[in-house]
Coordinates of C-alpha atoms in Angstrom, one line a residue:
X1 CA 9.1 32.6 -2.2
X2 CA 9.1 30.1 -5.0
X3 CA 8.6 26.4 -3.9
X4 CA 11.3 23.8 -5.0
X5 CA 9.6 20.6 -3.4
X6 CA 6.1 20.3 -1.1
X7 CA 5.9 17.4 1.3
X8 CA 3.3 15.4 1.7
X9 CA 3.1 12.7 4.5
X10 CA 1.2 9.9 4.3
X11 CA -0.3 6.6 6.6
X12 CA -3.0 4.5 6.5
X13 CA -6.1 3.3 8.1
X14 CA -7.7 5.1 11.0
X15 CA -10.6 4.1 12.3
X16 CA -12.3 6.0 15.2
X17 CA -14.4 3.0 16.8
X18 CA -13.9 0.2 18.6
X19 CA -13.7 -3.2 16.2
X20 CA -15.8 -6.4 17.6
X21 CA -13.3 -7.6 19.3
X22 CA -12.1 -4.2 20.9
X23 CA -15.6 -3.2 22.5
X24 CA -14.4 -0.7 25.4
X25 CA -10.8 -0.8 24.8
X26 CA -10.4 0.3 21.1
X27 CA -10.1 3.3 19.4
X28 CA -13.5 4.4 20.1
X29 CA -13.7 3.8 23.6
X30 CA -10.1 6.3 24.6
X31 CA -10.9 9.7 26.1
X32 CA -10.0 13.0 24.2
X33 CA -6.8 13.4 26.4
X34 CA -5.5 9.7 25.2
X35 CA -6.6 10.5 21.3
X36 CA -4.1 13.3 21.4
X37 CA -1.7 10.9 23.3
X38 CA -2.3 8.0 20.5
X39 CA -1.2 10.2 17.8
X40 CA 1.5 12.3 19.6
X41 CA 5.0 10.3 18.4
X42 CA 3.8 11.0 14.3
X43 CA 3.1 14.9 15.2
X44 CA 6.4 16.2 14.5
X45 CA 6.5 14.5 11.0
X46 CA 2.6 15.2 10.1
X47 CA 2.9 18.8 11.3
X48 CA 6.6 19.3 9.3
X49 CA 4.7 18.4 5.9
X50 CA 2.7 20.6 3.8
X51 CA 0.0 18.1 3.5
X52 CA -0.4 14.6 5.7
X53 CA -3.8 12.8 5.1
X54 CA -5.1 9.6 6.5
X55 CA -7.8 7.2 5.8
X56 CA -10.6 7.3 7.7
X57 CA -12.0 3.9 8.2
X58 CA -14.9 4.6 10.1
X59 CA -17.9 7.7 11.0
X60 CA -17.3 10.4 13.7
X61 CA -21.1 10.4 14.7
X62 CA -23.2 10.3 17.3
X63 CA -26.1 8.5 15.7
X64 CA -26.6 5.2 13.7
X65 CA -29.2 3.6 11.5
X66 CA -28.8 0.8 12.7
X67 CA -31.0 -0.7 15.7
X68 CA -28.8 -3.6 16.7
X69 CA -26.6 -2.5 19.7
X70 CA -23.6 -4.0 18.2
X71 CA -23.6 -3.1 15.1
X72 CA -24.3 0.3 16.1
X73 CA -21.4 0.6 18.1
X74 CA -18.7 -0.9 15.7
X75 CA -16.4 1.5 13.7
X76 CA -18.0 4.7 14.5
X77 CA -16.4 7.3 16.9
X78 CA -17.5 11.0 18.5
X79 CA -16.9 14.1 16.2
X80 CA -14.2 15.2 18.2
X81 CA -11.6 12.4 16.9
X82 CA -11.6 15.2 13.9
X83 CA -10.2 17.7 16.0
X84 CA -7.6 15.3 17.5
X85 CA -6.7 14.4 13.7
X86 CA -5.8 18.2 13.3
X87 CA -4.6 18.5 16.5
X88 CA -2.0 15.5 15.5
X89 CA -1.2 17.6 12.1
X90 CA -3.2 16.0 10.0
X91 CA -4.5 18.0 6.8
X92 CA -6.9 15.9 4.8
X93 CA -8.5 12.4 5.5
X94 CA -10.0 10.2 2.7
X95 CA -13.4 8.9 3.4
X96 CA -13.6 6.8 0.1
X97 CA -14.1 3.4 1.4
X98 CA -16.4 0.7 2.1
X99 CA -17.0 1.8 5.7
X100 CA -18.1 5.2 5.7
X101 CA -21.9 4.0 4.9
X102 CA -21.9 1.3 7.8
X103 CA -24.0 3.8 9.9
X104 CA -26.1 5.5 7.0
X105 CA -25.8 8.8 5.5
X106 CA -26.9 11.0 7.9
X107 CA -23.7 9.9 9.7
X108 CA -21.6 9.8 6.7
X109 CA -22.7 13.8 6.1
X110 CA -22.2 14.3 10.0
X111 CA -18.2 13.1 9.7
X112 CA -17.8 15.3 6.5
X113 CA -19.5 18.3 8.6
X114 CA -16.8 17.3 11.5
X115 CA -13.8 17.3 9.7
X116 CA -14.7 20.2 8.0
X117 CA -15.0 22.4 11.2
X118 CA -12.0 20.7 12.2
X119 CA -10.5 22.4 9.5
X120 CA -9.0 19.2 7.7
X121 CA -9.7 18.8 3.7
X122 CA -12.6 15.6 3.0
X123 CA -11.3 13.8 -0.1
X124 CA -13.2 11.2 -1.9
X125 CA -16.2 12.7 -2.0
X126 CA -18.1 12.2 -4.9
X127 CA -19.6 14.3 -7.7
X128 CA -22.8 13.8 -9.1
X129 CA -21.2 11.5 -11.9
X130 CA -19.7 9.7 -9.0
X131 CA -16.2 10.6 -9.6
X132 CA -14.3 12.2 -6.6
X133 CA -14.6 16.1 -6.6
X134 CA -10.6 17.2 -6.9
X135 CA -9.1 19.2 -3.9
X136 CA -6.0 21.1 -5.4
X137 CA -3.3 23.0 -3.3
X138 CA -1.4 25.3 -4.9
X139 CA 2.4 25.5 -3.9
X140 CA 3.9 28.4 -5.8
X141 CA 5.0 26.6 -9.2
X142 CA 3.6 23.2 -7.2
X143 CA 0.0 22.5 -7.8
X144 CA -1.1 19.0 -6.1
X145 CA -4.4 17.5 -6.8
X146 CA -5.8 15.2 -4.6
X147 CA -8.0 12.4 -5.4
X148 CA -9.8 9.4 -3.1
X149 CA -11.8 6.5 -4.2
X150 CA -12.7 3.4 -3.9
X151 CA -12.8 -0.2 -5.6
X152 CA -13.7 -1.9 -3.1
X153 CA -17.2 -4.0 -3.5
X154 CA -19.8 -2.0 -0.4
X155 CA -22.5 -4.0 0.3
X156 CA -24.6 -0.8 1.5
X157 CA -23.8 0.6 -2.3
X158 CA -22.9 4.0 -2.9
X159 CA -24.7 7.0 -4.6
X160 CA -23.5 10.6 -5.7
X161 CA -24.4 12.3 -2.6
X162 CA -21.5 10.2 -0.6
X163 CA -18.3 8.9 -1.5
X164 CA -16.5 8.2 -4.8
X165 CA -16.7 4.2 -6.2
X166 CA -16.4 5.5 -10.1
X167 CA -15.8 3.3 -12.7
X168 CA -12.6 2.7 -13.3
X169 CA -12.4 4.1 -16.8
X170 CA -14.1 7.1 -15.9
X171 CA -11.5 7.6 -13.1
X172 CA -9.0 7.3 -15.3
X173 CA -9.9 9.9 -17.9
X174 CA -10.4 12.2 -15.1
X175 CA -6.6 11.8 -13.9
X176 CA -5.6 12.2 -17.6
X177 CA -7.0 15.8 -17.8
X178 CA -6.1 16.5 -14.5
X179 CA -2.4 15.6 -15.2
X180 CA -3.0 17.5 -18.6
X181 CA -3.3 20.6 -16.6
X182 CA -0.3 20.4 -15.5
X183 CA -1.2 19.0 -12.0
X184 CA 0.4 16.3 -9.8
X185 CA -2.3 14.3 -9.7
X186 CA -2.0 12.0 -5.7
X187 CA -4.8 9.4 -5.6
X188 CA -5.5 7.5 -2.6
X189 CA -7.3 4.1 -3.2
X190 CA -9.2 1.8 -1.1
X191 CA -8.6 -1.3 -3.2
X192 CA -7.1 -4.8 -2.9
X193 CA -7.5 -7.8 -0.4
X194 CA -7.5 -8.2 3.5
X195 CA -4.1 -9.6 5.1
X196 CA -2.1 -9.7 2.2
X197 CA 1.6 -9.4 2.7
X198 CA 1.7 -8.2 -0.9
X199 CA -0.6 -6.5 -3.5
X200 CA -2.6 -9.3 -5.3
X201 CA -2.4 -9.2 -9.0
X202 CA -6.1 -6.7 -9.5
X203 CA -4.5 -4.2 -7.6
X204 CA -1.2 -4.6 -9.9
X205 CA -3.2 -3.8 -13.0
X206 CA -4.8 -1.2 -11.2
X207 CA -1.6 0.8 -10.4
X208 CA -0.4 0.0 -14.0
X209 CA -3.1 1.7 -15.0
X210 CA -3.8 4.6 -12.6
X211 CA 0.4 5.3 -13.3
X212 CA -0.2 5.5 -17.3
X213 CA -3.0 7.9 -17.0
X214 CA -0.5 10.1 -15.0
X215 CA -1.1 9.7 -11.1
X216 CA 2.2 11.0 -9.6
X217 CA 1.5 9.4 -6.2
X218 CA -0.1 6.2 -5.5
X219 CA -1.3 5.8 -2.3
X220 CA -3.2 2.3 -1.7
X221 CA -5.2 0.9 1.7
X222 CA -7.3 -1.8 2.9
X223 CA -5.1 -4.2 3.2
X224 CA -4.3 -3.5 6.8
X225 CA -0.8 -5.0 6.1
X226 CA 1.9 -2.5 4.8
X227 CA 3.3 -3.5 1.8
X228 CA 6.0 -2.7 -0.5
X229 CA 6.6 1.4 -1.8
X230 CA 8.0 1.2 -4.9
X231 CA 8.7 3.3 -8.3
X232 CA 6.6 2.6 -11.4
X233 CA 7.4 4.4 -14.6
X234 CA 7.0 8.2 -13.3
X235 CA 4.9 7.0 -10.7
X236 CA 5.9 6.6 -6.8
X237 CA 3.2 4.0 -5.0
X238 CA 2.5 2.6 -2.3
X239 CA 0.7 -0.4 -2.4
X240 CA -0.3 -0.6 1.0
X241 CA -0.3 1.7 3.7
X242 CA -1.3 -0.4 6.7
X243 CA -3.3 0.3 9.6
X244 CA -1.8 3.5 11.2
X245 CA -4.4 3.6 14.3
X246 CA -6.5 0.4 14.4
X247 CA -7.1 -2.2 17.4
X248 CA -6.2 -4.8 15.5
X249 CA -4.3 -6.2 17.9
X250 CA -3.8 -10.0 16.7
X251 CA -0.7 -9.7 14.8
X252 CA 2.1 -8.0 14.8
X253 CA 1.7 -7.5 10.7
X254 CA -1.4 -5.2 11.4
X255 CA 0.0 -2.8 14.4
X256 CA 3.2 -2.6 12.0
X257 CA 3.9 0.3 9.5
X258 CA 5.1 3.1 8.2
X259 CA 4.7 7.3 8.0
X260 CA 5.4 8.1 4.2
X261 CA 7.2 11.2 3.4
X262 CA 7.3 12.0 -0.2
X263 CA 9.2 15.1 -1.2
X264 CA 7.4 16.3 -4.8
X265 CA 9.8 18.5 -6.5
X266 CA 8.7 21.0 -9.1
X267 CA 10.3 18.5 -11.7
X268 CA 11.9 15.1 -11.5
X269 CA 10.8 12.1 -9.5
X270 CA 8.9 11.9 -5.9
X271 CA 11.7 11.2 -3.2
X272 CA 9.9 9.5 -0.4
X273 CA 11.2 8.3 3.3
X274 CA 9.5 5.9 5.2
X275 CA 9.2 6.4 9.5
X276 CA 8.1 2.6 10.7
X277 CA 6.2 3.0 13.6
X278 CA 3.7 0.4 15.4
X279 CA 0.7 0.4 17.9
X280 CA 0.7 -0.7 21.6
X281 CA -1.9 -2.6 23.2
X282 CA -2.3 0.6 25.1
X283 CA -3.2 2.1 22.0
X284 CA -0.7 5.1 21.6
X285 CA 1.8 5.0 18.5
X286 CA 5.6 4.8 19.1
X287 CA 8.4 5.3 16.4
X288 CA 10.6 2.0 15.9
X289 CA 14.1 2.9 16.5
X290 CA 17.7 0.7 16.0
X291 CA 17.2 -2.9 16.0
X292 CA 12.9 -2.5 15.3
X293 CA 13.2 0.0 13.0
X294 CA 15.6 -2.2 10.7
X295 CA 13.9 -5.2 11.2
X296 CA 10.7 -3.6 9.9
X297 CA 12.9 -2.0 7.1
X298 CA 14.9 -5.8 6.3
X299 CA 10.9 -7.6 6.3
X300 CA 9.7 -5.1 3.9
X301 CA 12.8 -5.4 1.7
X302 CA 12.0 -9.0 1.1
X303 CA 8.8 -8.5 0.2
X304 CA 10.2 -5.8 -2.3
X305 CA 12.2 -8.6 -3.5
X306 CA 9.2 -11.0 -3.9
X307 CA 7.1 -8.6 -5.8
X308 CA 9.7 -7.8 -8.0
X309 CA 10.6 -11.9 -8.6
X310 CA 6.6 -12.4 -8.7
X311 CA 6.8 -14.7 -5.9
X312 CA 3.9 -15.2 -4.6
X313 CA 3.1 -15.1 -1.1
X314 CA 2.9 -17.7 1.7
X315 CA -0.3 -18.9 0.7
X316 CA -1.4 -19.9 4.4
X317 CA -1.1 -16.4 5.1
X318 CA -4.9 -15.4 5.6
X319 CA -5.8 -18.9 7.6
X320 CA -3.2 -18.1 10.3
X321 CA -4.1 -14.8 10.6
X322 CA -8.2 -15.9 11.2
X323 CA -6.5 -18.3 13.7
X324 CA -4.5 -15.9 15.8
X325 CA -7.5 -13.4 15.5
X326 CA -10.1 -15.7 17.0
X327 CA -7.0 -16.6 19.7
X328 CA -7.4 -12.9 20.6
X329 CA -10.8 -12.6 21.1
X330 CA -10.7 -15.6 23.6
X331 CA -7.8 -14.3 25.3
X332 CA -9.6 -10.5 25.8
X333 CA -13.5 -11.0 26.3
X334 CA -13.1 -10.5 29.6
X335 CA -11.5 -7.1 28.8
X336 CA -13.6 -4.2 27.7
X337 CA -17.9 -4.9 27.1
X338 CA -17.6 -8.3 27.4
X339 CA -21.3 -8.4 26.9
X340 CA -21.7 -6.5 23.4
X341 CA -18.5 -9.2 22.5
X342 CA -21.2 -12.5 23.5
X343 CA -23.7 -10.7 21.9
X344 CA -21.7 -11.0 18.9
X345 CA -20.4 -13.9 18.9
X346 CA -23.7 -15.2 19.6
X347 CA -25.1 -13.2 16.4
X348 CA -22.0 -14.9 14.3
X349 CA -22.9 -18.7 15.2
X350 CA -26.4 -18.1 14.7
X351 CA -25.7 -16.7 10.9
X352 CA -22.8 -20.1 10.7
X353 CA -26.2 -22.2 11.8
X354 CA -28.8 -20.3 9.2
X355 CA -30.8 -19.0 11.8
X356 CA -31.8 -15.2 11.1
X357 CA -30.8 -12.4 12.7

């Protein structure tokens, strides 16, 4: 049967542990029955493409290298959130970002090992020049090659034997002679700023860039906000995927995106359809229907709009949003492990003091 279009779906961030402020009622702390439950409203769409893929913003380990009991906890979750990934209809997940060496490598190389047996494809890995190593899916006439990496400064650093951070050049040459081949070449990027309603002007350049060297499909997170999907030159991108599961829970920006289907045809331009969905405070996803659904549809317009007038963005933007997030954690310590939340807070006003750790 010849192929005519393959479908790949795609959201953004996942991340398998609780965050600070979540201790013991985040992502990390729900039961296997209510991971499957989280994910079940997206199943339908992830398991009706021919590829879906997620980033993973965070380790599936038991084990930690780090001694503090906080910091141990944060952002990592069990193994078996790879099976619930698959389970969802998930094929692929990118571990190329600036989280997957918060608990060391041994359990960086025990969440690669976990969505392996899971069955899901790892991208971002890297080679031993530090470029990611390609993983190409051949769809009759369709070949798609899949790319992850990430420009996003890691304060642990990064080496060969864990995930791509190349330079940009060399990334570029590589999705040249990729696209050469004939291949659509689909990277997913950790790159830009926290809380931004819109991609600032580094990651601009850097789509500009990644769409002249021939990436077909742009696919960008860390932002945590989704932004704008838009067409440049032969190139369909998304500058922002969002959080797809994250307990983020402060505002309603970050519990706020979008599934994105993009139809690749054999020739012509990516089609894509976006499915806005959001997170509950009881942690499970649910598709936004009539009045939500074009609400969510009308906000992202605008910003559409503003990127294309190069307006820039409310610039008081990130201050509310550090206000409503400390709001949160006030208004939930009681919930959860209140005590691994005053040990970090504790930890945080003795670093604002410069006293050590």
């Amino acid at each position: 049967m010849v192929r005519s279009v393959v479908r790949l779906a795609a959201v953004g961030d996942i991340c398998p542990g609780d965050h600070y402020f979540s201790f013991g009622h985040g992502a990390g702390s729900l039961s296997a029955r209510q991971r499957g439950q989280a994910l079940k409203a997206l199943s339908p769409a992830l398991q009706d493409a021919d590829i879906a893929l997620c980033n993973l913003e965070g380790v599936l380990s038991l084990r930690s290298n780090v001694p503090d009991p906080v910091e141990s906890r944060v952002f990592r979750g069990p193994p078996d959130w790879a099976l619930a990934l698959r389970e969802a209809g998930f094929t692929a997940v990118s571990v190329a970002n600036n989280h997957s060496l918060q608990h060391g490598i041994e359990a960086f190389r025990d969440t690669v090992d976990a969505c392996r047996k899971a069955g899901l494809d790892v991208i971002g890995l890297a080679d031993e020049r530090g470029l990611p190593v390609p993983v190409i899916h051949n769809f009759g006439a369709i070949r798609i090659a899949l790319l992850g990496a990430s420009f996003v400064p890691d304060p642990r650093g990064t080496s060969t034997n864990s995930y791509a951070a190349p330079e940009p050049d060399a990334l570029l040459e590589q999705i040249s002679s990729l696209a050469a081949t004939g291949a659509c070449v689909v990277i997913a990027l950790h790159a830009g700023e926290e809380g931004r309603l819109l991609p600032d002007p580094g990651t601009m350049s850097a789509i500009n860039a990644l769409s002249t060297a021939g990436a077909r499909l742009i696919l960008i997170h860390h932002s945590h906000v989704f932004q704008p999907v838009f067409r440049h030159g032969h190139s369909l991108v998304a500058s922002g995927l969002g959080d797809c599961l994250f307990d983020l829970h402060w505002h309603p920006a970050l519990t706020s995106a979008a599934v994105l289907l993009a139809d690749i045809p054999a020739e012509g331009d990516i089609l894509d359809t976006l499915l806005p969905f959001r997170l509950t405070a009881g942690m499970e996803l649910q598709l936004l229907t009539d009045d939500h659904k074009t609400r969510f549809l009308q906000t992202l317009g605008t910003r559409c709009e503003q990127l294309l007038e190069k307006r820039p963005s409310q610039p008081d933007q990130l201050r509310a949003l550090q206000i409503r997030k400390a709001l949160y954690f006030l208004m939930h310590f009681p919930q959860g492990e209140s005590r691994l939340k005053l040990r970090f807070l504790t930890a945080k006003v003795r670093r604002r003091l410069g006293f050590r750790a």
